[in-house]
XYZ file of C-alpha atoms in Angstrom:
750
model
C -53.219 -90.614 -36.360
C -53.096 -93.309 -33.655
C -49.742 -91.985 -32.424
C -51.171 -88.484 -32.184
C -54.202 -89.792 -30.288
C -52.021 -91.744 -27.862
C -49.831 -88.678 -27.330
C -52.893 -86.549 -26.629
C -54.191 -89.110 -24.134
C -50.752 -89.285 -22.465
C -50.619 -85.489 -22.170
C -54.151 -85.351 -20.782
C -53.375 -88.029 -18.188
C -50.124 -86.284 -17.258
C -51.851 -82.919 -16.872
C -54.601 -84.537 -14.791
C -51.956 -86.253 -12.645
C -50.187 -82.935 -12.066
C -53.476 -81.259 -11.227
C -54.398 -84.004 -8.765
C -51.012 -84.096 -7.032
C -50.959 -81.528 -4.261
C -48.250 -81.369 -1.648
C -47.835 -78.689 0.965
C -45.217 -76.163 -0.136
C -44.771 -77.548 -3.674
C -45.828 -76.111 -6.993
C -48.086 -78.473 -8.968
C -45.266 -79.496 -11.302
C -42.791 -80.138 -8.482
C -45.419 -81.988 -6.455
C -45.909 -84.465 -9.292
C -42.150 -85.013 -9.545
C -41.869 -85.436 -5.789
C -44.677 -87.994 -5.690
C -42.966 -89.997 -8.408
C -39.709 -90.065 -6.459
C -41.591 -91.181 -3.346
C -43.113 -94.121 -5.215
C -39.629 -95.148 -6.308
C -38.415 -94.664 -2.732
C -41.117 -97.046 -1.426
C -40.363 -99.654 -4.083
C -36.745 -99.951 -2.957
C -37.435 -100.507 0.743
C -36.559 -104.040 1.792
C -37.414 -105.491 5.243
C -34.659 -108.102 4.886
C -32.104 -105.326 5.270
C -33.618 -104.306 8.603
C -33.385 -107.907 9.772
C -29.741 -108.228 8.703
C -28.672 -104.997 10.363
C -30.532 -105.721 13.590
C -28.849 -109.120 13.861
C -25.403 -107.529 13.625
C -26.003 -104.480 15.823
C -27.686 -106.507 18.605
C -25.322 -109.470 18.417
C -23.529 -108.251 21.567
C -24.261 -105.692 24.287
C -23.536 -102.217 22.907
C -23.617 -99.793 25.811
C -21.384 -96.734 25.958
C -17.718 -97.736 26.040
C -18.260 -101.342 24.936
C -16.379 -102.941 22.016
C -19.644 -103.554 20.138
C -20.628 -99.891 20.530
C -17.582 -98.837 18.542
C -17.948 -101.729 16.092
C -21.536 -100.694 15.399
C -20.522 -97.096 14.717
C -17.864 -98.205 12.261
C -20.294 -100.660 10.642
C -22.872 -97.917 10.060
C -20.285 -95.417 8.825
C -19.173 -97.949 6.220
C -22.769 -98.687 5.195
C -23.492 -94.986 4.672
C -20.302 -94.558 2.671
C -21.238 -97.487 0.417
C -24.603 -95.808 -0.253
C -22.988 -92.592 -1.456
C -23.135 -90.501 1.727
C -20.245 -88.518 3.206
C -20.013 -90.310 6.542
C -17.773 -89.846 9.557
C -17.668 -90.615 13.268
C -17.519 -87.700 15.704
C -16.254 -88.700 19.146
C -16.865 -87.074 22.542
C -15.524 -87.961 25.978
C -18.309 -88.172 28.574
C -18.707 -89.162 32.200
C -20.238 -92.636 32.246
C -20.212 -94.488 35.583
C -20.416 -98.284 35.733
C -20.900 -100.379 38.887
C -18.071 -102.070 40.733
C -20.046 -102.983 43.871
C -23.778 -103.669 44.371
C -25.156 -105.028 47.629
C -28.780 -105.118 48.738
C -29.791 -107.209 51.722
C -32.617 -107.430 54.200
C -31.310 -107.886 57.734
C -33.019 -109.196 60.848
C -35.200 -112.235 61.532
C -35.848 -113.136 57.870
C -32.665 -112.149 56.075
C -32.537 -112.021 52.285
C -29.740 -111.090 49.914
C -30.960 -109.750 46.590
C -29.917 -111.790 43.569
C -29.482 -108.706 41.340
C -29.093 -110.873 38.255
C -31.246 -111.903 35.317
C -31.466 -115.524 34.195
C -30.052 -116.928 30.999
C -32.803 -118.378 28.801
C -32.243 -121.094 26.236
C -34.859 -119.407 24.048
C -32.809 -116.195 23.916
C -29.367 -116.669 22.398
C -27.864 -113.381 23.669
C -29.193 -113.528 27.245
C -26.174 -115.538 28.373
C -23.527 -112.956 27.410
C -22.859 -112.266 31.079
C -19.266 -111.092 30.778
C -20.292 -108.411 28.271
C -23.515 -107.191 29.890
C -23.793 -104.179 32.131
C -25.241 -105.414 35.406
C -28.565 -103.991 36.506
C -27.977 -100.501 37.927
C -29.012 -96.868 37.711
C -26.385 -94.705 36.033
C -25.396 -91.512 37.896
C -26.557 -92.835 41.255
C -24.357 -91.686 44.099
C -21.858 -94.008 45.745
C -23.091 -94.947 49.188
C -23.230 -97.453 52.022
C -26.473 -96.992 53.972
C -28.501 -99.091 56.391
C -31.991 -98.195 57.578
C -35.639 -99.144 57.643
C -37.479 -98.922 54.333
C -40.662 -97.066 53.440
C -42.891 -97.743 50.431
C -43.541 -94.500 48.489
C -45.652 -95.790 45.590
C -44.296 -94.087 42.422
C -42.179 -91.646 44.417
C -43.767 -88.467 43.039
C -44.366 -85.265 45.036
C -48.078 -86.165 45.264
C -47.175 -89.507 46.856
C -45.180 -87.737 49.565
C -48.157 -85.506 50.273
C -50.186 -88.666 50.879
C -47.463 -90.071 53.136
C -47.454 -86.832 55.100
C -51.197 -87.215 55.742
C -50.469 -90.707 57.060
C -47.827 -89.349 59.406
C -44.979 -91.081 57.569
C -41.599 -89.348 57.432
C -38.876 -90.808 55.178
C -36.064 -88.771 56.700
C -33.122 -91.080 57.395
C -34.913 -93.996 55.667
C -34.416 -95.937 52.441
C -37.429 -95.639 50.151
C -38.717 -98.290 47.768
C -40.729 -97.095 44.764
C -42.475 -98.681 41.815
C -41.322 -97.868 38.307
C -43.821 -95.767 36.353
C -45.827 -92.639 37.081
C -42.820 -90.416 36.457
C -39.369 -90.672 34.961
C -37.123 -92.842 37.135
C -34.740 -89.974 37.971
C -37.552 -88.077 39.689
C -37.906 -90.811 42.336
C -34.478 -90.423 44.009
C -34.586 -86.657 43.424
C -37.810 -86.259 45.416
C -36.706 -88.862 47.985
C -33.539 -86.856 48.654
C -35.559 -83.642 48.999
C -37.572 -85.382 51.740
C -34.492 -86.572 53.619
C -34.206 -90.179 52.421
C -30.723 -91.697 52.386
C -31.267 -94.308 49.659
C -33.727 -95.322 46.949
C -34.729 -98.704 45.531
C -36.840 -98.882 42.361
C -38.573 -102.089 41.342
C -40.725 -103.272 38.443
C -44.136 -104.321 39.739
C -45.743 -107.231 37.834
C -49.006 -105.298 37.600
C -47.260 -102.827 35.291
C -45.179 -104.896 32.888
C -45.042 -108.444 34.289
C -47.566 -111.242 34.667
C -50.313 -108.738 35.465
C -50.198 -107.709 31.800
C -49.690 -111.056 30.070
C -47.474 -114.083 29.679
C -43.897 -113.440 30.719
C -40.866 -114.103 28.587
C -40.115 -116.500 26.948
C -43.787 -117.582 26.616
C -44.874 -113.982 26.047
C -43.112 -110.611 25.887
C -43.695 -109.425 29.461
C -41.116 -109.045 32.204
C -40.164 -112.272 34.004
C -39.732 -112.340 37.767
C -36.009 -111.518 37.675
C -36.113 -108.993 34.830
C -34.712 -105.574 35.767
C -35.098 -102.162 34.156
C -31.729 -100.440 33.963
C -31.656 -96.721 33.313
C -30.196 -93.344 34.077
C -31.223 -91.267 37.086
C -29.324 -88.142 36.092
C -31.497 -85.095 36.739
C -32.338 -84.699 33.058
C -35.182 -82.301 33.834
C -32.448 -79.796 34.786
C -30.154 -80.569 31.833
C -29.286 -83.587 29.670
C -25.839 -84.382 28.309
C -22.460 -84.845 29.931
C -22.785 -83.537 33.511
C -19.215 -82.230 33.527
C -19.469 -80.040 30.389
C -22.791 -78.170 30.499
C -23.441 -75.850 27.504
C -20.282 -76.947 25.623
C -19.374 -80.062 23.652
C -17.486 -82.719 25.594
C -14.457 -82.703 23.333
C -11.179 -84.164 24.550
C -9.858 -80.730 25.538
C -13.114 -79.303 26.942
C -12.955 -77.673 30.365
C -14.694 -79.984 32.847
C -16.363 -79.429 36.196
C -15.211 -81.280 39.254
C -17.684 -84.100 39.800
C -18.769 -82.648 43.151
C -19.941 -79.515 41.322
C -22.059 -81.335 38.737
C -25.637 -80.425 39.655
C -27.397 -83.194 37.698
C -25.843 -86.126 39.579
C -27.962 -87.876 42.204
C -27.133 -87.237 45.840
C -28.150 -90.657 47.254
C -27.521 -94.261 46.164
C -30.181 -95.678 43.821
C -30.659 -99.267 42.643
C -33.223 -100.937 40.354
C -34.383 -104.455 41.206
C -36.734 -107.148 39.949
C -40.075 -107.989 41.513
C -38.529 -111.265 42.663
C -35.979 -109.317 44.724
C -38.567 -106.738 45.793
C -41.004 -109.258 47.291
C -39.057 -110.049 50.518
C -38.477 -106.331 51.106
C -42.145 -105.481 50.650
C -43.173 -108.379 52.911
C -41.048 -106.858 55.671
C -43.058 -103.637 55.713
C -45.369 -102.882 58.592
C -47.523 -99.872 59.227
C -50.731 -98.921 57.494
C -52.126 -100.583 54.400
C -51.409 -98.439 51.352
C -54.160 -96.507 49.542
C -56.033 -98.555 46.956
C -54.356 -96.907 43.972
C -50.901 -97.727 45.329
C -51.366 -101.494 45.333
C -49.467 -103.632 42.875
C -49.676 -107.144 41.514
C -47.601 -109.127 44.003
C -49.447 -111.683 46.186
C -49.146 -109.625 49.372
C -50.939 -106.900 51.238
C -49.001 -103.732 50.446
C -48.016 -101.722 53.537
C -46.414 -98.305 53.760
C -43.907 -99.195 56.446
C -41.508 -98.521 57.900
C -40.095 -102.025 58.028
C -39.386 -103.722 61.319
C -35.997 -104.880 60.031
C -33.371 -102.801 58.345
C -32.082 -102.944 54.785
C -28.452 -102.550 53.799
C -27.728 -100.865 50.447
C -24.153 -100.433 49.269
C -23.133 -99.119 45.859
C -19.815 -98.058 44.369
C -19.061 -96.968 40.811
C -16.214 -96.503 38.384
C -16.499 -92.811 37.473
C -14.772 -92.957 34.104
C -14.711 -90.831 30.987
C -15.860 -92.959 28.054
C -16.008 -92.244 24.322
C -19.339 -91.844 22.543
C -19.406 -92.329 18.789
C -21.855 -90.263 16.749
C -22.173 -91.380 13.143
C -22.866 -88.274 11.010
C -23.696 -88.820 7.321
C -24.368 -86.033 4.823
C -25.921 -85.713 1.371
C -25.102 -82.211 0.138
C -28.023 -80.160 -1.131
C -27.987 -79.242 -4.818
C -29.421 -75.724 -4.348
C -29.323 -74.856 -0.640
C -26.355 -76.725 0.861
C -26.431 -74.502 3.950
C -29.991 -75.489 4.850
C -29.899 -78.739 6.821
C -32.648 -81.322 7.288
C -31.460 -83.548 10.132
C -32.641 -87.070 10.968
C -31.635 -89.017 14.062
C -32.029 -92.229 16.048
C -29.661 -93.455 18.727
C -27.633 -96.658 18.426
C -26.494 -97.399 21.996
C -28.467 -99.768 24.241
C -28.393 -100.724 27.879
C -27.743 -104.296 26.792
C -28.568 -105.739 23.337
C -31.255 -103.121 22.726
C -33.285 -104.593 19.855
C -36.544 -102.732 20.488
C -34.834 -99.777 22.146
C -33.297 -98.380 19.969
C -32.354 -100.647 17.078
C -35.909 -101.114 15.788
C -35.988 -97.413 14.927
C -32.343 -97.255 13.898
C -32.626 -99.903 11.177
C -35.612 -98.054 9.715
C -33.486 -94.921 9.535
C -30.695 -96.860 7.827
C -33.100 -98.189 5.202
C -34.375 -94.668 4.536
C -30.822 -93.513 3.903
C -30.009 -96.487 1.682
C -33.115 -95.904 -0.443
C -32.384 -92.178 -0.784
C -28.859 -93.090 -1.881
C -30.340 -95.312 -4.589
C -32.618 -92.484 -5.741
C -29.640 -90.145 -6.043
C -27.994 -92.643 -8.399
C -31.151 -92.385 -10.535
C -31.108 -88.600 -10.636
C -32.863 -87.503 -7.438
C -31.331 -84.257 -6.174
C -32.312 -83.056 -2.710
C -32.264 -79.257 -2.805
C -31.332 -78.984 0.866
C -28.621 -80.947 2.631
C -29.733 -84.148 4.325
C -27.896 -85.195 7.491
C -28.553 -88.652 8.931
C -27.274 -89.232 12.475
C -26.868 -92.325 14.613
C -26.411 -91.013 18.139
C -24.434 -92.714 20.853
C -25.022 -92.358 24.599
C -28.740 -91.563 24.453
C -29.577 -94.007 27.219
C -27.404 -92.423 29.936
C -28.843 -88.959 29.193
C -28.878 -87.922 25.526
C -25.100 -87.714 25.634
C -24.193 -88.050 21.955
C -26.855 -85.753 20.548
C -26.485 -83.112 23.267
C -22.704 -82.931 22.966
C -22.910 -82.742 19.162
C -25.495 -79.958 19.329
C -23.544 -78.023 21.964
C -20.352 -78.474 19.950
C -21.954 -77.297 16.680
C -24.487 -74.853 18.095
C -23.295 -71.756 16.231
C -23.573 -73.486 12.860
C -26.844 -75.216 13.740
C -28.492 -71.929 14.670
C -27.756 -70.696 11.170
C -28.378 -73.801 9.090
C -30.711 -76.301 10.779
C -34.159 -76.288 9.167
C -35.695 -79.203 11.060
C -34.870 -82.264 13.122
C -36.799 -85.545 12.694
C -36.324 -88.108 15.490
C -37.293 -91.697 16.104
C -36.421 -94.248 18.764
C -38.092 -97.606 19.430
C -40.668 -98.875 16.919
C -43.134 -101.750 16.653
C -46.520 -102.988 15.474
C -49.520 -100.718 15.783
C -50.389 -97.088 15.316
C -48.494 -93.974 14.311
C -47.705 -91.620 17.156
C -45.955 -88.282 16.991
C -45.038 -85.239 19.013
C -43.383 -82.087 17.894
C -43.423 -78.459 16.886
C -47.004 -77.565 16.073
C -46.091 -75.582 12.981
C -45.461 -79.034 11.432
C -48.856 -80.475 12.401
C -50.562 -79.943 9.029
C -47.484 -81.245 7.218
C -47.397 -84.373 9.362
C -51.075 -85.042 8.711
C -50.488 -84.760 4.968
C -47.753 -87.397 5.117
C -49.917 -89.806 7.139
C -52.478 -89.777 4.314
C -49.877 -91.201 1.939
C -48.460 -94.116 3.960
C -50.409 -97.359 4.115
C -50.748 -99.452 7.262
C -49.169 -102.858 6.540
C -51.767 -104.881 8.476
C -54.968 -103.303 7.134
C -54.132 -101.624 3.840
C -55.712 -98.357 4.957
C -53.699 -95.184 5.515
C -51.873 -94.884 8.816
C -54.046 -91.828 9.493
C -57.253 -93.871 9.000
C -55.974 -96.594 11.316
C -54.975 -94.086 13.989
C -58.425 -92.480 13.661
C -60.142 -95.844 14.133
C -58.072 -96.557 17.240
C -58.866 -93.116 18.697
C -62.623 -93.584 18.229
C -62.707 -97.128 19.611
C -60.615 -96.168 22.656
C -62.898 -93.213 23.371
C -65.962 -95.442 22.995
C -64.655 -98.099 25.383
C -63.413 -95.689 28.049
C -66.576 -93.599 28.320
C -69.825 -95.439 29.200
C -71.876 -92.549 27.785
C -69.953 -92.749 24.464
C -70.232 -88.971 24.146
C -66.523 -88.522 23.527
C -66.522 -91.073 20.732
C -69.570 -89.454 19.141
C -67.903 -86.057 19.257
C -64.800 -87.417 17.530
C -66.571 -89.165 14.646
C -65.432 -87.678 11.353
C -62.406 -85.863 12.791
C -59.431 -87.759 11.372
C -56.964 -84.996 12.062
C -53.988 -86.058 14.195
C -53.076 -83.548 16.878
C -49.362 -83.583 17.619
C -48.401 -84.124 21.238
C -45.959 -81.652 22.738
C -42.268 -82.446 23.106
C -41.199 -83.375 26.629
C -37.918 -85.212 27.117
C -36.571 -88.718 26.826
C -35.054 -88.766 23.357
C -32.613 -86.941 21.131
C -34.883 -84.112 19.986
C -34.336 -82.226 23.277
C -31.074 -80.429 22.437
C -32.355 -79.444 19.003
C -35.732 -78.103 20.075
C -35.472 -77.123 23.717
C -31.912 -75.803 23.708
C -31.575 -74.262 20.234
C -35.162 -73.773 19.051
C -34.969 -75.999 15.964
C -38.414 -77.169 14.852
C -38.599 -80.909 15.541
C -40.732 -84.018 15.219
C -40.499 -87.326 17.092
C -42.387 -90.288 15.654
C -42.826 -94.040 15.733
C -45.320 -96.887 15.621
C -46.569 -98.942 18.559
C -49.502 -99.973 20.694
C -49.667 -103.609 19.615
C -46.145 -104.505 20.681
C -46.453 -104.097 24.446
C -44.022 -106.003 26.612
C -41.783 -105.841 29.640
C -38.339 -106.306 28.144
C -37.502 -102.602 28.428
C -33.854 -102.009 29.452
C -33.337 -105.654 30.412
C -31.170 -108.382 28.905
C -34.302 -109.678 27.192
C -34.552 -106.718 24.810
C -33.083 -108.969 22.160
C -33.347 -109.906 18.506
C -35.097 -113.134 19.509
C -37.821 -111.378 21.507
C -38.255 -108.582 18.972
C -38.723 -110.786 15.943
C -41.174 -113.038 17.821
C -43.355 -110.433 19.495
C -42.589 -106.864 18.454
C -42.555 -106.555 14.672
C -42.249 -109.923 12.926
C -41.124 -109.355 9.369
C -40.269 -105.686 10.116
C -43.497 -104.492 8.480
C -43.730 -101.482 10.754
C -40.033 -100.830 10.378
C -40.758 -100.251 6.688
C -43.810 -98.132 7.579
C -41.548 -95.915 9.695
C -39.073 -95.625 6.807
C -41.897 -94.545 4.494
C -43.211 -91.987 6.971
C -39.927 -90.412 8.073
C -38.512 -90.714 4.563
C -41.361 -88.610 3.167
C -40.908 -86.024 5.883
C -37.209 -85.748 5.060
C -37.572 -85.700 1.280
C -40.403 -83.158 1.290
C -38.565 -80.887 3.695
C -35.503 -81.173 1.468
C -37.325 -80.297 -1.751
C -40.288 -78.092 -0.784
C -40.475 -74.815 -2.665
C -41.903 -73.218 0.479
C -41.199 -74.960 3.768
C -44.355 -76.719 5.069
C -45.132 -74.410 7.970
C -48.629 -73.651 9.293
C -48.857 -70.892 11.894
C -52.578 -71.425 12.452
C -52.001 -74.809 14.078
C -49.397 -73.262 16.351
C -51.740 -70.371 17.239
C -54.620 -72.722 18.110
C -52.319 -74.881 20.197
C -50.975 -71.946 22.214
C -54.546 -70.728 22.762
C -55.296 -74.116 24.286
C -52.230 -74.027 26.519
C -53.126 -70.541 27.739
C -56.652 -71.667 28.583
C -55.190 -74.593 30.534
C -52.929 -72.471 32.735
C -55.776 -70.028 33.440
C -58.019 -72.929 34.437
C -55.190 -74.350 36.547
C -54.961 -71.056 38.438
C -58.724 -70.865 38.981
C -58.925 -74.498 40.115
C -56.015 -73.945 42.491
C -57.780 -70.915 43.933
C -61.089 -72.750 44.355
C -59.406 -75.799 45.908
C -57.366 -73.632 48.296
C -60.440 -71.682 49.425
C -62.483 -74.851 49.955
C -59.719 -76.713 51.761
C -58.943 -73.751 54.027
C -62.617 -73.488 54.924
C -62.738 -77.200 55.767
C -59.613 -76.809 57.918
C -61.088 -73.830 59.755
C -64.225 -75.841 60.510
C -62.138 -78.800 61.728
C -63.805 -81.134 59.195
C -60.728 -83.196 58.377
C -60.143 -83.989 62.055
C -63.781 -84.847 62.668
C -63.993 -87.114 59.599
C -60.832 -89.148 60.198
C -60.784 -92.648 61.650
C -59.446 -92.151 65.205
C -57.876 -95.611 65.084
C -55.710 -94.656 62.117
C -52.885 -92.173 61.914
C -54.014 -89.225 59.831
C -52.407 -85.805 59.723
C -54.850 -83.087 58.759
C -53.686 -80.654 56.067
C -52.522 -77.189 57.017
C -53.999 -74.011 55.589
C -52.308 -72.467 52.546
C -51.942 -68.848 51.509
C -54.630 -67.407 49.280
C -54.113 -67.670 45.545
C -53.652 -64.217 44.005
C -55.097 -63.055 40.710
C -52.468 -62.968 37.985
C -52.494 -60.515 35.103
C -52.860 -62.512 31.887
C -53.610 -59.473 29.707
C -50.115 -59.364 28.079
C -50.541 -63.006 27.094
C -54.107 -62.430 25.878
C -52.945 -59.535 23.710
C -50.109 -61.613 22.278
C -52.514 -64.444 21.425
C -54.827 -62.067 19.566
C -51.876 -60.756 17.567
C -50.628 -64.291 16.934
C -53.967 -65.417 15.511
C -54.274 -62.347 13.313
C -50.768 -62.687 11.874
C -51.116 -66.457 11.434
C -54.386 -66.064 9.542
C -52.871 -63.440 7.277
C -49.833 -65.527 6.416
C -51.751 -68.728 5.717
C -53.965 -66.895 3.214
C -50.789 -66.038 1.284
C -49.077 -69.401 1.718
C -50.198 -71.311 -1.375
C -49.218 -68.517 -3.775
C -45.788 -68.166 -2.197
C -44.377 -70.830 -4.554
C -44.643 -68.141 -7.259
C -42.102 -65.874 -5.564
C -38.831 -65.100 -7.291
C -35.961 -67.355 -6.298
C -34.387 -64.625 -4.187
C -37.591 -63.781 -2.291
C -38.414 -67.457 -1.853
C -35.014 -68.064 -0.306
C -35.516 -65.125 2.061
C -38.969 -66.394 3.029
C -37.728 -69.901 3.769
C -34.947 -68.510 5.934
C -37.530 -66.661 8.029
C -39.700 -69.786 8.224
C -37.037 -72.194 9.398
C -35.502 -69.779 11.883
C -38.788 -68.647 13.421
C -38.788 -71.307 16.144
C -35.538 -69.765 17.408
C -37.601 -66.761 18.547
C -39.315 -69.030 21.104
C -35.971 -69.366 22.875
C -35.322 -67.244 25.973
C -31.582 -67.264 26.528
C -31.853 -67.019 30.336
C -33.721 -70.324 30.335
C -36.393 -71.578 32.689
C -36.348 -71.073 36.482
C -33.836 -73.374 38.208
C -32.789 -74.914 34.873
C -30.988 -72.582 32.534
C -30.307 -75.230 29.879
C -33.985 -75.464 28.876
C -34.616 -72.308 26.883
C -37.802 -73.028 24.901
C -40.739 -71.127 26.400
C -43.494 -73.364 24.960
C -42.245 -76.930 25.492
C -40.104 -78.450 28.253
C -40.002 -81.574 30.397
C -41.522 -81.054 33.817
C -39.199 -80.363 36.718
C -40.960 -83.151 38.629
C -42.139 -85.318 35.718
C -38.943 -85.843 33.723
C -40.145 -87.296 30.414
C -43.604 -85.748 30.762
C -44.032 -82.404 29.031
C -45.033 -79.117 30.643
C -46.370 -76.640 28.107
C -45.855 -72.944 28.846
C -43.576 -74.456 31.517
C -42.516 -71.285 33.302
C -46.112 -70.194 33.887
C -47.538 -73.652 34.549
C -44.910 -74.743 37.060
C -45.008 -71.361 38.779
C -48.705 -71.961 39.466
C -48.303 -75.635 40.374
C -45.509 -74.863 42.829
C -47.290 -71.728 44.137
C -44.485 -69.396 43.108
C -46.848 -66.542 42.281
C -44.285 -63.846 41.577
C -42.407 -66.198 39.316
C -45.606 -67.148 37.459
C -46.367 -63.486 36.797
C -42.846 -62.841 35.602
C -43.128 -65.799 33.235
C -46.405 -64.499 31.823
C -44.497 -61.355 30.849
C -41.581 -63.329 29.398
C -43.801 -65.685 27.376
C -45.865 -62.761 26.108
C -42.761 -60.947 24.898
C -41.441 -64.180 23.386
C -44.653 -64.549 21.393
C -44.432 -60.926 20.267
C -40.926 -61.672 18.964
C -42.383 -64.655 17.117
C -45.198 -62.519 15.681
C -42.644 -59.993 14.384
C -41.046 -62.842 12.411
C -44.426 -63.852 10.989
C -44.881 -60.297 9.723
C -41.506 -60.534 8.002
C -42.800 -63.674 6.292
C -46.034 -61.890 5.353
C -44.117 -59.011 3.797
C -42.085 -61.406 1.664
C -45.084 -63.586 0.715
C -46.928 -60.526 -0.632
C -44.226 -59.991 -3.226
C -45.564 -62.574 -5.689
C -45.849 -61.477 -9.325
């Protein structure tokens, strides 16, 4: 009797558990099984492993071509193999320049020769590995030996040059000096060259990541006076990857361009320096005082220049082909081996690279180890899992881009999704990605607990959003409007990490995620991005490393085992509606501003209002802004909303489809992002083919949504903007046709 009662209670609890477990794309029974596996997954995660692996991988500098770079790849391959994965290293040969000569000196009455070196610190055991470290430099700078006056250009963006033009400052034949920040570093020499500059110096201002933000290393995590940010200046907004093998993998026998024909290499010499080395150069500047927003944190009055004395900049590089080692590890799917869920984080660093990238890499490794343990206990991913450790991300997404270009035919057929991470630290979840995954991502954030507060990572992110809105707006209206809305809106994918070739070249739905916000510092791309700094200031105890494993691990496991892939077209439709409204507003604002400014010019107001004792060049009149025809886009958006609504009403019942129909439906769902690809690419950059997301031509990392239309308006290319409206509209109609295929299949439930 008692046994029967206990059995009845057990069955009732089990049924209730199944009824309460609801996961997007899973039947109730499979959702309960999945949740159980996820609990076991969490229980096996061990932060000590992350610590051990970070110590090894960051024990020596591991840039492209270094001995430790190869040793790390072999180390990870062997780890994956020991965990039950099929692991191998795929090698590509890429152009990777390293410096052989760096000279920067101020000439004249107060000469100064830049130190161009970071100090060894007794508190940082790897900072003294001088013979192994790459010196501070910008990869893919041009060789050059130039001498000229210098001009301060703030962040070196197009808007900054417009301000200089008003001040009557011409940089033609000059060397420019720019602050890091405000745009990707490669934009600064690109725009400088377009304005006739012959050299570019980039420095880290202490207001941004030095003593203006907090105590400098080793007391705190911020950049010390001689810390330097290395980094690539390849024109990644045109194309990432090996500059000599665009569109094809850089295999040993690949056909390569002559270096002079590589369009993404910089045309002028570029050098990064510390704020210690920048100070004498900035002191030498004469001319007008800079605008208020241009001023930094150094104890000087910032002037535009030009300098009274000249600066000599001389750079020469070894232009060598170097191997990059991609570690590719596979767990074959039990039911759908030709459907691939791909996970990636890069392993190369500019120096020791603890925060960037190893903090994210060790989380990925622990995910893979835990999944391997689950497989030993009977877990069977239905779809194939592929875990990747990319090499050469820092120079310009070399490893991931070459692998994608090399395997593009197979990836177009088999890749379901790509999940990326990079650096990671204490704080709040952040994510960007394909907006069809937005609902799915929000579901996962409900189920991962924040290690510092015990609440869900979604709740903590919500709290941060409300408090930030409250503190930034004196009226508190924004905060009031956000109360109760815990939904996390995905940011759009720009550039700057290894998702680009998957999403923006091939149209594979992607997510990029990580934690941060409480781990700010100034060690980025310096010798101080070390194990010692990371474990003191960034994520002591690797609590957020484990949180990342839990978050990305759930994304991977659910994508692998979902009955119906977790796609929501409504979130995509709403997002595109918002982007369309933005570009229309941009056009109207441009028209209104042009009309007002032209009127002010005609009435001579700028000349009358200027200070006659200061140099000020009045703006010139611009052509009128035409009206563009957005009706094709409007019609496409109406159709998109209608089709999205119809599919989502059918979504939950789709788990009841026959196995054959379910397989057909999932194929449509995972390939649908491919229809957002336009094979002719974007204007002036054929490599970027996605018509919804792309990095900006003049922002680099920063995203431009509906990029062809938006940049056509911003750059006043009206014919081009209209053409892109037509192209985007047709692209969306292609997408809608795929949704209707999904609708037709989803209706075939019993």
